[in-house]
Each structure stands twice: as C-alpha cells, then as structure tokens.
mmCIF file of C-alpha atoms in Angstrom:
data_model
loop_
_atom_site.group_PDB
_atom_site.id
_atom_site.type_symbol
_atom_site.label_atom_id
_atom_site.label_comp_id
_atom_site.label_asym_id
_atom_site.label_seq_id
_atom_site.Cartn_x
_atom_site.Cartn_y
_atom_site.Cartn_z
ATOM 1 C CA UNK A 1 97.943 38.348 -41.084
ATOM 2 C CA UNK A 2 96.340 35.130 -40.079
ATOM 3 C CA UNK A 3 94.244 34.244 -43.142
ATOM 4 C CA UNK A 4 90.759 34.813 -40.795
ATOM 5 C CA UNK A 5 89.132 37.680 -39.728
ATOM 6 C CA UNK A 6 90.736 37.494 -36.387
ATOM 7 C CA UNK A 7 93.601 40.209 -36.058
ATOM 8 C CA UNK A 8 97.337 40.149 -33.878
ATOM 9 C CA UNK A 9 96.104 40.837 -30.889
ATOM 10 C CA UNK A 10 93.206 38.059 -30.767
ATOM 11 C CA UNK A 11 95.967 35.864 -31.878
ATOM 12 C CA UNK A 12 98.159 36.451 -28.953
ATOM 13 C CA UNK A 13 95.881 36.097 -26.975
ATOM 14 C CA UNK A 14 94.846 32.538 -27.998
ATOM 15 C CA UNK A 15 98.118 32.131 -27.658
ATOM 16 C CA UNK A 16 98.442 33.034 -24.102
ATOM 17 C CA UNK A 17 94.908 30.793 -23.577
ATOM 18 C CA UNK A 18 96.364 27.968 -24.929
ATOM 19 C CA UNK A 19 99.930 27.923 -23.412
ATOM 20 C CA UNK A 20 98.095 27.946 -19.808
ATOM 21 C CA UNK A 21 95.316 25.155 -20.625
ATOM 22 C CA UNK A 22 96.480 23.475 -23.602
ATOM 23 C CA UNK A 23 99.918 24.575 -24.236
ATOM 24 C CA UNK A 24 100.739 23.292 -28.376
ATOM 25 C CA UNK A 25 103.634 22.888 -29.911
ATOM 26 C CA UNK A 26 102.950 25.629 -32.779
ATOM 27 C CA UNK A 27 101.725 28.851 -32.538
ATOM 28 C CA UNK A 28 98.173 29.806 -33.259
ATOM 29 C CA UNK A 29 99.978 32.500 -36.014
ATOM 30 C CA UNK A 30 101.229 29.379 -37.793
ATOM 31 C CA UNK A 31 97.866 27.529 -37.232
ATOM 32 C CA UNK A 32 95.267 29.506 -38.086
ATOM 33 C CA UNK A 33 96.071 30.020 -41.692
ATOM 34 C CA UNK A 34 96.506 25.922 -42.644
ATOM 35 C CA UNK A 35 93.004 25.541 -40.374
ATOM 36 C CA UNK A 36 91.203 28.211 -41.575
ATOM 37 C CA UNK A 37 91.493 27.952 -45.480
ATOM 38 C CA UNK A 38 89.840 24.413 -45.787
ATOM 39 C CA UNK A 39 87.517 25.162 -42.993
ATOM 40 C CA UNK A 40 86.497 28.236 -44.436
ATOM 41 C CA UNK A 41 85.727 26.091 -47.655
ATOM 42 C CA UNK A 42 83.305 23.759 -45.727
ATOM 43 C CA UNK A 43 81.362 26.430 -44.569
ATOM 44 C CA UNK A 44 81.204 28.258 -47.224
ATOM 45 C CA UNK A 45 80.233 24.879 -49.609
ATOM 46 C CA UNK A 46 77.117 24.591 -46.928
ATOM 47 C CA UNK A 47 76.487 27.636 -47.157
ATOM 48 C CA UNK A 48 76.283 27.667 -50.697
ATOM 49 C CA UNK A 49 74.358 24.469 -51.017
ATOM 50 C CA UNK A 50 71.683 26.239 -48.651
ATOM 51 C CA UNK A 51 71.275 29.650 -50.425
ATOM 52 C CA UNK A 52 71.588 27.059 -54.142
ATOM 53 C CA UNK A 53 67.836 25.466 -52.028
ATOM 54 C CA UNK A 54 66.567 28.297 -51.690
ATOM 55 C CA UNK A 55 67.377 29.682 -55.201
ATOM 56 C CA UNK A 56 65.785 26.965 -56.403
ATOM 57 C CA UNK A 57 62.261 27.164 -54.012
ATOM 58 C CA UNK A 58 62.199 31.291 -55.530
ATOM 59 C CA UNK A 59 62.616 30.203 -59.254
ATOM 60 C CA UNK A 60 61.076 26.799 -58.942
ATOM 61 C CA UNK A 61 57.782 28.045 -57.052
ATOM 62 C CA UNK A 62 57.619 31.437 -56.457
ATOM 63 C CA UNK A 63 58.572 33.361 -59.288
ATOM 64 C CA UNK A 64 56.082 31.308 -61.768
ATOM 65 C CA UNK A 65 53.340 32.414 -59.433
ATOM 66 C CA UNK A 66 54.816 35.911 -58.971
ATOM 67 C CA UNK A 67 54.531 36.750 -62.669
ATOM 68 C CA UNK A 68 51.499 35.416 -63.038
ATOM 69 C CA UNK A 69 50.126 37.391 -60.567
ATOM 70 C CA UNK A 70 51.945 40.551 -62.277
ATOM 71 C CA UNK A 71 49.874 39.370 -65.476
ATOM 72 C CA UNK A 72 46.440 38.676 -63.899
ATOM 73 C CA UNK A 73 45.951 38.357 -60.507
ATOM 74 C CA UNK A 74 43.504 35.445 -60.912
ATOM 75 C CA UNK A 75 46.441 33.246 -62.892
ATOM 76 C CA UNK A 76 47.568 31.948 -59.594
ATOM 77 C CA UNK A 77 44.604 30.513 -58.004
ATOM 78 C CA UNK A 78 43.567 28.800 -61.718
ATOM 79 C CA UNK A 79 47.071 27.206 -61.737
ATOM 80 C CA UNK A 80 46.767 26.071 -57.969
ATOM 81 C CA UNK A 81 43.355 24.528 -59.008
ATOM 82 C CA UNK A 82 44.601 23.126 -61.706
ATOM 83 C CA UNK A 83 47.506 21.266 -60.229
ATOM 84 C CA UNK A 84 44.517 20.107 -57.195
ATOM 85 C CA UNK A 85 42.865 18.449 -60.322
ATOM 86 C CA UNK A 86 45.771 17.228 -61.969
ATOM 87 C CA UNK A 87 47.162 15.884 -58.737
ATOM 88 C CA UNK A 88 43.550 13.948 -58.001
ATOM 89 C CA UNK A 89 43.727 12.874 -61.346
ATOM 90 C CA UNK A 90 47.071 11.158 -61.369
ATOM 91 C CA UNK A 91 46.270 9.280 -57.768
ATOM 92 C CA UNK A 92 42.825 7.893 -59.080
ATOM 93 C CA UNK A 93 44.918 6.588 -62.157
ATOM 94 C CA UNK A 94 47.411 5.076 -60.183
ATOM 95 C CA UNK A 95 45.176 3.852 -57.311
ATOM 96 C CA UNK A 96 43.442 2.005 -60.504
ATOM 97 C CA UNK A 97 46.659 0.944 -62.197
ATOM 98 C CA UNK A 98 47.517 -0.738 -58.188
ATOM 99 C CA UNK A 99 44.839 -2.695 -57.908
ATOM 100 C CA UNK A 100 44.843 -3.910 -61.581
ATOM 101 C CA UNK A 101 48.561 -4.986 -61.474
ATOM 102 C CA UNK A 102 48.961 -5.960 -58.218
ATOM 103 C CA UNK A 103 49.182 -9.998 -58.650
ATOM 104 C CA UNK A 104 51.521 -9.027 -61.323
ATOM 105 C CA UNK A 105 53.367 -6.563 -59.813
ATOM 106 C CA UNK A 106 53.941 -8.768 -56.226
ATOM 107 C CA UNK A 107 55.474 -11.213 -58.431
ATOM 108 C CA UNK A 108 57.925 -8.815 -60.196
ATOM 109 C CA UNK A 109 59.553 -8.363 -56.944
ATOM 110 C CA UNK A 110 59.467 -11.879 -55.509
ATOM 111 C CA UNK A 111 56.040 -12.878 -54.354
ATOM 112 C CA UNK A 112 55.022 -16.332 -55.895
ATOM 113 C CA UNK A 113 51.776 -18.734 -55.250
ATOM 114 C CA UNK A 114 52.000 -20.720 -52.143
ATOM 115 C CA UNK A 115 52.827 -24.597 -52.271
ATOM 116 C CA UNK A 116 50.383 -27.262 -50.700
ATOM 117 C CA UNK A 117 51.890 -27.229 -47.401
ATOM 118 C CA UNK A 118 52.230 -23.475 -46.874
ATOM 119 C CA UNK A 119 48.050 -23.320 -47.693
ATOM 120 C CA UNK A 120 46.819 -26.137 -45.850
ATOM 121 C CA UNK A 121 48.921 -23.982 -42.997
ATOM 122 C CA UNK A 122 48.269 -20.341 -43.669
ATOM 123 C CA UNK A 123 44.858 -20.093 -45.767
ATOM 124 C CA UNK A 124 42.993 -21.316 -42.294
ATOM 125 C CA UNK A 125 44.705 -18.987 -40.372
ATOM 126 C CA UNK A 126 43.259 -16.040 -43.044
ATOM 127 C CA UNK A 127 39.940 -17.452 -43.351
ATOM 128 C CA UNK A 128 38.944 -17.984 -39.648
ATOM 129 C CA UNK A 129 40.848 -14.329 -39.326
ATOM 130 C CA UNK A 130 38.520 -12.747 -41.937
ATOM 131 C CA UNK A 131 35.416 -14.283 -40.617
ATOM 132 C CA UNK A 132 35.803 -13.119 -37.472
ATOM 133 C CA UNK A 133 36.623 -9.421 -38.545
ATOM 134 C CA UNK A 134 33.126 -9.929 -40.338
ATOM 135 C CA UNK A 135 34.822 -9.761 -44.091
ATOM 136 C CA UNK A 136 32.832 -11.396 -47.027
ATOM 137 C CA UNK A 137 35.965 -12.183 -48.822
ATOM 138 C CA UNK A 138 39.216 -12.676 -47.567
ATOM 139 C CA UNK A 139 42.556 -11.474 -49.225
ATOM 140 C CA UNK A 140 44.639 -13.974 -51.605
ATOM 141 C CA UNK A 141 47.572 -15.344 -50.154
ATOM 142 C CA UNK A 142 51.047 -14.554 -51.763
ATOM 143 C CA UNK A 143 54.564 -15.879 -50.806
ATOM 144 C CA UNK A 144 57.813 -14.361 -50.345
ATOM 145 C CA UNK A 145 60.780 -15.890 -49.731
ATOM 146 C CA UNK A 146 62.649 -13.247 -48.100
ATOM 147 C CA UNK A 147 64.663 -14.264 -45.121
ATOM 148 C CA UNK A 148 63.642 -11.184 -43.377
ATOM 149 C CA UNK A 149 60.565 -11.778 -40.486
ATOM 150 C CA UNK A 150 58.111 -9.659 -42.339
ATOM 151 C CA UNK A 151 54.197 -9.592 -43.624
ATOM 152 C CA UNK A 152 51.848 -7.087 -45.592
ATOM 153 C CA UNK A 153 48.690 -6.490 -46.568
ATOM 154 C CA UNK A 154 47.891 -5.476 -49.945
ATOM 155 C CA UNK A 155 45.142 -4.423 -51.677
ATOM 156 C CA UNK A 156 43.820 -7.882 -52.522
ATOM 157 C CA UNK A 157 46.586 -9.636 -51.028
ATOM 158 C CA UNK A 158 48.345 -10.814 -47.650
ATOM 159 C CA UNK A 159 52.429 -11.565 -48.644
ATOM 160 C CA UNK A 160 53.634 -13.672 -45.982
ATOM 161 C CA UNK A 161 57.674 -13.988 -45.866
ATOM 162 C CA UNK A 162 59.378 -17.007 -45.245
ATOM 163 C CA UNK A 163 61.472 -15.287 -43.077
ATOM 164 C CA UNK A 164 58.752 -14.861 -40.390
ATOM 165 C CA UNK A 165 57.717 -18.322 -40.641
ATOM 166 C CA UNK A 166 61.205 -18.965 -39.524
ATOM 167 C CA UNK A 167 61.422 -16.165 -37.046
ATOM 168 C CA UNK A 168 58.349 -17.304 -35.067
ATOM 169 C CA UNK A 169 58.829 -21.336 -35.228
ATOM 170 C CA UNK A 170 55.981 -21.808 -37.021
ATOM 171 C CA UNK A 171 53.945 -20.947 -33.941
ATOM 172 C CA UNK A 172 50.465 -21.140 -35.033
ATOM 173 C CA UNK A 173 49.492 -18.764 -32.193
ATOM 174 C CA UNK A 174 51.859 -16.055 -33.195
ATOM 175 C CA UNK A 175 51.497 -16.320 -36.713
ATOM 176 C CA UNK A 176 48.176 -16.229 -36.577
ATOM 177 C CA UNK A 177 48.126 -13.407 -34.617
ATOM 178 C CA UNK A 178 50.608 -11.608 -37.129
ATOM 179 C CA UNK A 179 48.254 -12.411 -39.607
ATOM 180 C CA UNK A 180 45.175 -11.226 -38.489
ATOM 181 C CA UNK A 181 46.791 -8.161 -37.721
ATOM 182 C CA UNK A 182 47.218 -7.502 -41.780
ATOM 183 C CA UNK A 183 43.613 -8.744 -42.429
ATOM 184 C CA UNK A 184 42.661 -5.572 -40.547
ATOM 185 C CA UNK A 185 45.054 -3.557 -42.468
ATOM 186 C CA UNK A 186 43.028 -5.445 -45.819
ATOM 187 C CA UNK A 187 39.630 -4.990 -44.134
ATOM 188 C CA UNK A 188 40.238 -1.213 -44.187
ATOM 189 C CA UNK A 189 41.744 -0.477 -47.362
ATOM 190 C CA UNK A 190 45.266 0.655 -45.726
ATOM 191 C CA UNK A 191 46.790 -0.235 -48.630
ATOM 192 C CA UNK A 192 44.843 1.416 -51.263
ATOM 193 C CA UNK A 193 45.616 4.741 -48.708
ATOM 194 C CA UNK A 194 49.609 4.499 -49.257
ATOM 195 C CA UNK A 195 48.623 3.808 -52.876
ATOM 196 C CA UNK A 196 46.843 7.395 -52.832
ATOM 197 C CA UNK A 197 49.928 9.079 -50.676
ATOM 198 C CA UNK A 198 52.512 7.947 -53.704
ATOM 199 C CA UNK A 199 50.198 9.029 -56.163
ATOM 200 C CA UNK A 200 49.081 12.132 -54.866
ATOM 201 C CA UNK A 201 52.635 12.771 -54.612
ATOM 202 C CA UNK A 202 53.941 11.343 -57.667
ATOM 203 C CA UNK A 203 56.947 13.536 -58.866
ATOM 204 C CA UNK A 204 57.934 13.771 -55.838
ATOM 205 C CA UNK A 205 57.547 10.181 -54.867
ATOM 206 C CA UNK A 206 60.010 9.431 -57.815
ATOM 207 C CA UNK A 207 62.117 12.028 -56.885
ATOM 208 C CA UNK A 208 62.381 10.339 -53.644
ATOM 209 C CA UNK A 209 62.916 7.058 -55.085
ATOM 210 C CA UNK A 210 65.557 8.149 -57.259
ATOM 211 C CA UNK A 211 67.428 9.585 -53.605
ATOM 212 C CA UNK A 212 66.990 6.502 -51.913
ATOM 213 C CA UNK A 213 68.340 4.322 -54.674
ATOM 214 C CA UNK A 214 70.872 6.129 -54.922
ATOM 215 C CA UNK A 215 71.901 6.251 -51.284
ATOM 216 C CA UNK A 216 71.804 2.488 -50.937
ATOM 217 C CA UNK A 217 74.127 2.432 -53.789
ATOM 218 C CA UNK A 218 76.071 4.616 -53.128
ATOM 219 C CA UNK A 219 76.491 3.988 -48.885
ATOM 220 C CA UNK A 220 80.369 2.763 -49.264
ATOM 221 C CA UNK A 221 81.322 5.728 -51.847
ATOM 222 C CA UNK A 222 81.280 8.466 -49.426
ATOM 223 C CA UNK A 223 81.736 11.167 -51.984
ATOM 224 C CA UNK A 224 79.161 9.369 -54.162
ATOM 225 C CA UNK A 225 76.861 9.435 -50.999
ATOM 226 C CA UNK A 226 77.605 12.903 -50.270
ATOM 227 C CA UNK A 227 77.208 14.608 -53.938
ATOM 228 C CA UNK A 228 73.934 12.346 -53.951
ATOM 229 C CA UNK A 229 72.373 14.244 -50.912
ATOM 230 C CA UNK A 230 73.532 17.714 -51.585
ATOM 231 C CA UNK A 231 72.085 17.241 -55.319
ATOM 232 C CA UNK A 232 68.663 15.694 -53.813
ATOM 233 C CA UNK A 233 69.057 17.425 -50.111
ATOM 234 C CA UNK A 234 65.446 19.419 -50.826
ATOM 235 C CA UNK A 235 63.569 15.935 -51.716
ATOM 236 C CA UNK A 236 64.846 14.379 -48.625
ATOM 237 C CA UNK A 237 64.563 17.168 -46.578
ATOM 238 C CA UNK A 238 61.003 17.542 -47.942
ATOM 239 C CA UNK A 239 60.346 13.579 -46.854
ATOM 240 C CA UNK A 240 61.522 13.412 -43.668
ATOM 241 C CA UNK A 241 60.168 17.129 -42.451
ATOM 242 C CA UNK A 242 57.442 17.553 -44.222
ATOM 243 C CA UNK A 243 55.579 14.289 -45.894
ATOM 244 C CA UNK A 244 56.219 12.296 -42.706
ATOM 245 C CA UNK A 245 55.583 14.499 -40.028
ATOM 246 C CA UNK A 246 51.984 15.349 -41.842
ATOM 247 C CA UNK A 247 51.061 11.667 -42.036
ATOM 248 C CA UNK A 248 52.545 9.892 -39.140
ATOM 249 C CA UNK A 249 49.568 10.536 -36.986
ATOM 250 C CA UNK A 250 47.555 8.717 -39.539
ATOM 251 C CA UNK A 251 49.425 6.046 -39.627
ATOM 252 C CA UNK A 252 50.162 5.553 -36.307
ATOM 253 C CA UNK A 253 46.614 5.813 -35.772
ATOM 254 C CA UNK A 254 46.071 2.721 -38.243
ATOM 255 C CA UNK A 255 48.727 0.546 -36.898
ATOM 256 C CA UNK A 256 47.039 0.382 -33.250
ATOM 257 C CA UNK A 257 43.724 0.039 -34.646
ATOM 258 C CA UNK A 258 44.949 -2.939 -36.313
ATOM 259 C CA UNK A 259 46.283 -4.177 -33.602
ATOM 260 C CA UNK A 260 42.995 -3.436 -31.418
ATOM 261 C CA UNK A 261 41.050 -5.194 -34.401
ATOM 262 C CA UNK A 262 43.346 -7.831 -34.039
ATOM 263 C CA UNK A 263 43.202 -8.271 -30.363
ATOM 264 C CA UNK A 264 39.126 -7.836 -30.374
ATOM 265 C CA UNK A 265 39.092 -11.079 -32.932
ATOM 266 C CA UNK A 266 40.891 -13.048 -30.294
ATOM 267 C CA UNK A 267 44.516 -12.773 -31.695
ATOM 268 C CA UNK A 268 45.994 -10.647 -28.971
ATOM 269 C CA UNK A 269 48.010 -13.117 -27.366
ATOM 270 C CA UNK A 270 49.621 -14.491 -30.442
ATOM 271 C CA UNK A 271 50.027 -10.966 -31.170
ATOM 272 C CA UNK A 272 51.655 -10.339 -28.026
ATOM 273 C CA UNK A 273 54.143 -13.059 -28.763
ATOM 274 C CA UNK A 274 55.014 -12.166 -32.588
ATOM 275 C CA UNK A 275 55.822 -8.933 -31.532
ATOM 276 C CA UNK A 276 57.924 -10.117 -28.425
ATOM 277 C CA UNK A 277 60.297 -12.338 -30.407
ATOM 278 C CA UNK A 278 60.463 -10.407 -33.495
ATOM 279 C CA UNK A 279 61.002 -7.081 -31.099
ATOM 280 C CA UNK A 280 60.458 -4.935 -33.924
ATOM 281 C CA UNK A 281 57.532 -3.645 -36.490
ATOM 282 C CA UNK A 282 56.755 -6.740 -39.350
ATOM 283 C CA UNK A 283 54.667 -4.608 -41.946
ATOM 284 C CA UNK A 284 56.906 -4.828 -44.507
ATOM 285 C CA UNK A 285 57.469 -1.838 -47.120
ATOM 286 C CA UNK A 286 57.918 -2.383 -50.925
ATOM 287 C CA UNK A 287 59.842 0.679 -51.954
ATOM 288 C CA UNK A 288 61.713 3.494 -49.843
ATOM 289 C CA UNK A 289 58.569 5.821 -49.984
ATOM 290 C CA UNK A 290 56.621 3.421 -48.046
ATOM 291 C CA UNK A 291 59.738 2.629 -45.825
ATOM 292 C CA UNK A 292 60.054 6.516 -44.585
ATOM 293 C CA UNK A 293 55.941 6.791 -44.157
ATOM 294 C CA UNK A 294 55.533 3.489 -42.080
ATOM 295 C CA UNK A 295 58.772 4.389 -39.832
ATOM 296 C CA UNK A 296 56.162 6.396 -38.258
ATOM 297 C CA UNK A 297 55.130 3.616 -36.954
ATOM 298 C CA UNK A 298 54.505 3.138 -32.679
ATOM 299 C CA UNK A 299 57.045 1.559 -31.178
ATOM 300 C CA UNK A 300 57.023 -2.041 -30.004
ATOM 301 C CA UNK A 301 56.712 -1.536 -26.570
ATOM 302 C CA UNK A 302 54.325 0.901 -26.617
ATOM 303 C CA UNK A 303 52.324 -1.351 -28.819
ATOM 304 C CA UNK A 304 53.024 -4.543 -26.696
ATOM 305 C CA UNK A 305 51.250 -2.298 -23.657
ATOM 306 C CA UNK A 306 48.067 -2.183 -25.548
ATOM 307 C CA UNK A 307 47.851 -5.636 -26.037
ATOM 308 C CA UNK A 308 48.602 -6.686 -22.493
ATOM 309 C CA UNK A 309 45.998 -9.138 -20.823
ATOM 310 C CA UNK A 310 44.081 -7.481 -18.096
ATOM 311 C CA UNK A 311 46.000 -8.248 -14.709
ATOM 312 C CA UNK A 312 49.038 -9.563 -16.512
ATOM 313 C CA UNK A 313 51.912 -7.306 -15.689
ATOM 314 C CA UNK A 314 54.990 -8.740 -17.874
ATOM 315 C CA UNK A 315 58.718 -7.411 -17.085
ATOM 316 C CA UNK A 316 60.727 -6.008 -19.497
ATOM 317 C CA UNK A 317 63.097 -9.085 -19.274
ATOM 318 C CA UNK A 318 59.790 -11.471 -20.163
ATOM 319 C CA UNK A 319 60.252 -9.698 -23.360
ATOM 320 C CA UNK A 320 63.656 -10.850 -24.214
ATOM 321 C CA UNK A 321 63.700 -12.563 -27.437
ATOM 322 C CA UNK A 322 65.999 -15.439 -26.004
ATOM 323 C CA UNK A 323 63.101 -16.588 -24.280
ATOM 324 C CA UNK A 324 62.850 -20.563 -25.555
ATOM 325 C CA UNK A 325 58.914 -20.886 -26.745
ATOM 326 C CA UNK A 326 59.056 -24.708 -26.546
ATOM 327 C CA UNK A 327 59.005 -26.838 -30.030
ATOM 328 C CA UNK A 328 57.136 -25.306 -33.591
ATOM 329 C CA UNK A 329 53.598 -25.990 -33.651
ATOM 330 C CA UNK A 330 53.700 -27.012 -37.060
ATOM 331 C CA UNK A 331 56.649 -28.775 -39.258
ATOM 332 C CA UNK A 332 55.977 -27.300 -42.711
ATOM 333 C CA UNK A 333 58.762 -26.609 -44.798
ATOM 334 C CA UNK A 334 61.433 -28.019 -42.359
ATOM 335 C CA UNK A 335 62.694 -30.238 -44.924
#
C-alpha cells in the first residue's frame, strides 16, 4: 500500500490537503513509502535504545534485589547497608588520598610554585584576606598558567590562573576581591565537600568521566559523538537529572555565602568589578564531574545584585565589559 499504517483513503486525502495548501510535485502514494522506511528506523532505534535503559535498570538493579528477596527477605536491606558502608568507606579513602596528593596532584595538571613577582603580588592579597575571615592559616598559593580568567580553592590551596591576572589588568581591587572570595570557599572546606560528592559517587563519577572524555573527543565525529551517548545515555542522563538537580541547592547556597563572606571582609567592591568584566562564574573545575556540579552555580547578575553598595543602583549597560578601568594597578609579569 503505502509502506505505513496509513491506508488509500488517508492517502488521498493528504493528497487533496496538500494540493490546496501545499500543492507538491509527487504524490503522497509515491512519498510515503521512501519517507516512512528510514523514519520508521529512527524511531524505532530510540525506541529501542529506551526500552535497552530500561532493560538494563531491571537486570542491573532490580532483579539482584528481587531474588534476594525471593531467598530471604532480609538479603535486601543487608546488601543496601552494605553498599551505605562501602560507599562511606570509599569517600573517607578518597577524601584522605585528596588531601595527601593534592600539591602533587595540582601539579600533574599544570599548577606550578609561584615566581618572586607573582608572591610579593598575590601572597598579601591571601594573607590580609585570611586574617580578616579570622583563619589561623591561610591556603598555599599555586600557579596556573592557563589563559582562561579562572581561580579555585582547594583543600590546602588557592590556584590562581594567569589568565585572570590578564583578564582583570592586574587590578589589585578586583583580584583581591576574586581572591578572597576562594579563601571563603578554603575557610569552609568546600573543597573537601566536592571531594566527598566524587567519592561517594565513585563508579559513577568514572563512568561520567569516561562520557565526558569521550564527548570532547569525539565533538567533530558526529557518529562517534552519537554512539558515545546512546552507549553512556543512562550516566549522563543520571548527571544532569539526578546528581545535579539534588546538589545544586547546596552549591548555590555556598557560592553566595562566599560571596557574602567576601563582601563582609571588605572585598565587595573588587568583587563587584571581577565579576563585571569577567561577566561570567571564575571557580574553575578540574575534571567534567566538577564542571556539571558547579554549573549550578547563580548566575552573574543575580550574584552582582547581592553585592551592590547600598544606594548604588548600576544599569545594566555599567556592566558592559568594554567599560575601560583606567591603567593596571600593578605591572607584574608584563614583560
């Protein structure tokens, strides 16, 4: 007939639609048959793919606790228990292992010891930033020279790009205020708490890591791309629906207090004006994991509200980031 489930008559009648709105040069007889074979084959691929996930959820989780329960009803709560411990287990090993390794681990991926002129410049900025948060000790100072505007706090460390240097002029107001925002992150341990969200969630933290590597490898090989997420679709789907949703709250919630630590301290205004030029988020994010959870960031504007002076009523356009901010307050590295 028409290779679909639509019969003669239907046909004709699209026919008759078509010749009055849209009139076409073939019929829909001849048409529907060349349209509706490879069609039919994406929908029924998707459709595959989606009953193949769930497939997977009944054998992967259900059915293991489904026998058990056939065996001994009390099998399934002693496994969930068990995989509780064994989860707590693995993140207080590799909470440990993070703040062991760090130094060593910064370094792997590009972070290096700062020279004389990048101290006598930034370790001021942490110390006065710590001592006015009311911090004992005050986090080592790495370097990274990344192009890309961006700071972090880590567990014993603030990494400080070169890039953001750059980006802000060497404004000692604005980098300063950048930088006092991550010694609040340091103060509260924010970075020993994404430390306990990839180990909490190690396999599939690797998992995810596996998905993401291969997506940035793969982002000019469409089919490559493609295979990639319908092989990994439940991980990512898992990520972005699941994982994130449940902790951006958290982490939103961190940001701003950061930023309200950070303001408190006396840094708001050099705050104000880090976050104007860069006009995006400057916590920078190690792996893809961390990437996805600290997308949940606030958004800049939202954030730039907070930190508004009282009376001060800025317009959107004082934002721009074409705005000139006169010469750098500092010449380091401009050789």
């Amino acid at each position: 007939m028409s290779g679909t489930i639509a019969g003669p008559g239907v046909v004709s009648r699209f026919d008759m639609v078509f010749s009055l709105v849209l009139p076409m040069p073939v019929s829909m007889s001849d048409l529907m048959p060349n349209v509706s074979f490879p069609a039919g084959g994406m929908v029924g691929g998707l459709i595959g793919t989606f009953k193949g996930g769930l497939k997977m959820l009944e054998f992967g989780v259900l059915l293991p606790y489904s026998l058990m329960w056939s065996q001994d009803p009390l099998l399934p709560l002693g496994a969930t228990l068990g995989q509780i411990v064994s989860g707590l287990s693995i993140a207080s090993v590799y909470v440990l292992y993070c703040r062991v390794v760090e130094a060593g681990r910064l370094r792997v991926t590009g972070a290096r010891r700062p020279s004389r002129r990048e101290a006598e410049f930034l370790e001021p900025i942490i110390a006065r930033a710590a001592a006015r948060m009311g911090l004992d000790r005050r986090p080592r100072l790495l370097m990274d020279d990344d192009r890309e505007p961006n700071a972090y706090a880590g567990i014993h460390h603030i990494i400080v790009n070169r890039g953001l240097l750059e980006a802000l002029r060497y404004d000692t107001e604005a980098i300063s205020g950048v930088i006092a925002h991550e010694v609040a992150h340091y103060k509260h341990g924010d970075a020993l708490g994404l430390a306990w969200n990839r180990g909490i969630a190690w396999p599939l933290y690797l998992l995810y890591e596996l998905a993401h590597r291969w997506q940035a490898s793969a982002v000019y090989w469409t089919v490559l791309l493609a295979l990639v997420r319908v092989l990994l679709w439940s991980v990512i789907f898992t990520i972005r629906f699941l994982i994130m949703p449940l902790n951006s709250r958290h982490w939103r919630r961190s940001e701003l207090r950061a930023d309200a630590e950070a303001r408190e301290a006396g840094y708001g205004p050099g705050l104000y004006t880090a976050l104007t030029i860069l006009g995006k988020n400057f916590d920078g994010a190690r792996n893809g994991w961390d990437q996805s959870i600290l997308a949940t960031h606030p958004a800049t504007e939202l954030r730039l509200e907070l930190l508004e002076e009282p009376g001060r009523t800025p317009t959107l356009e004082g934002g721009s980031t074409d705005v000139d901010h006169g010469p750098p307050a500092s010449r380091i590295l401009k050789d």
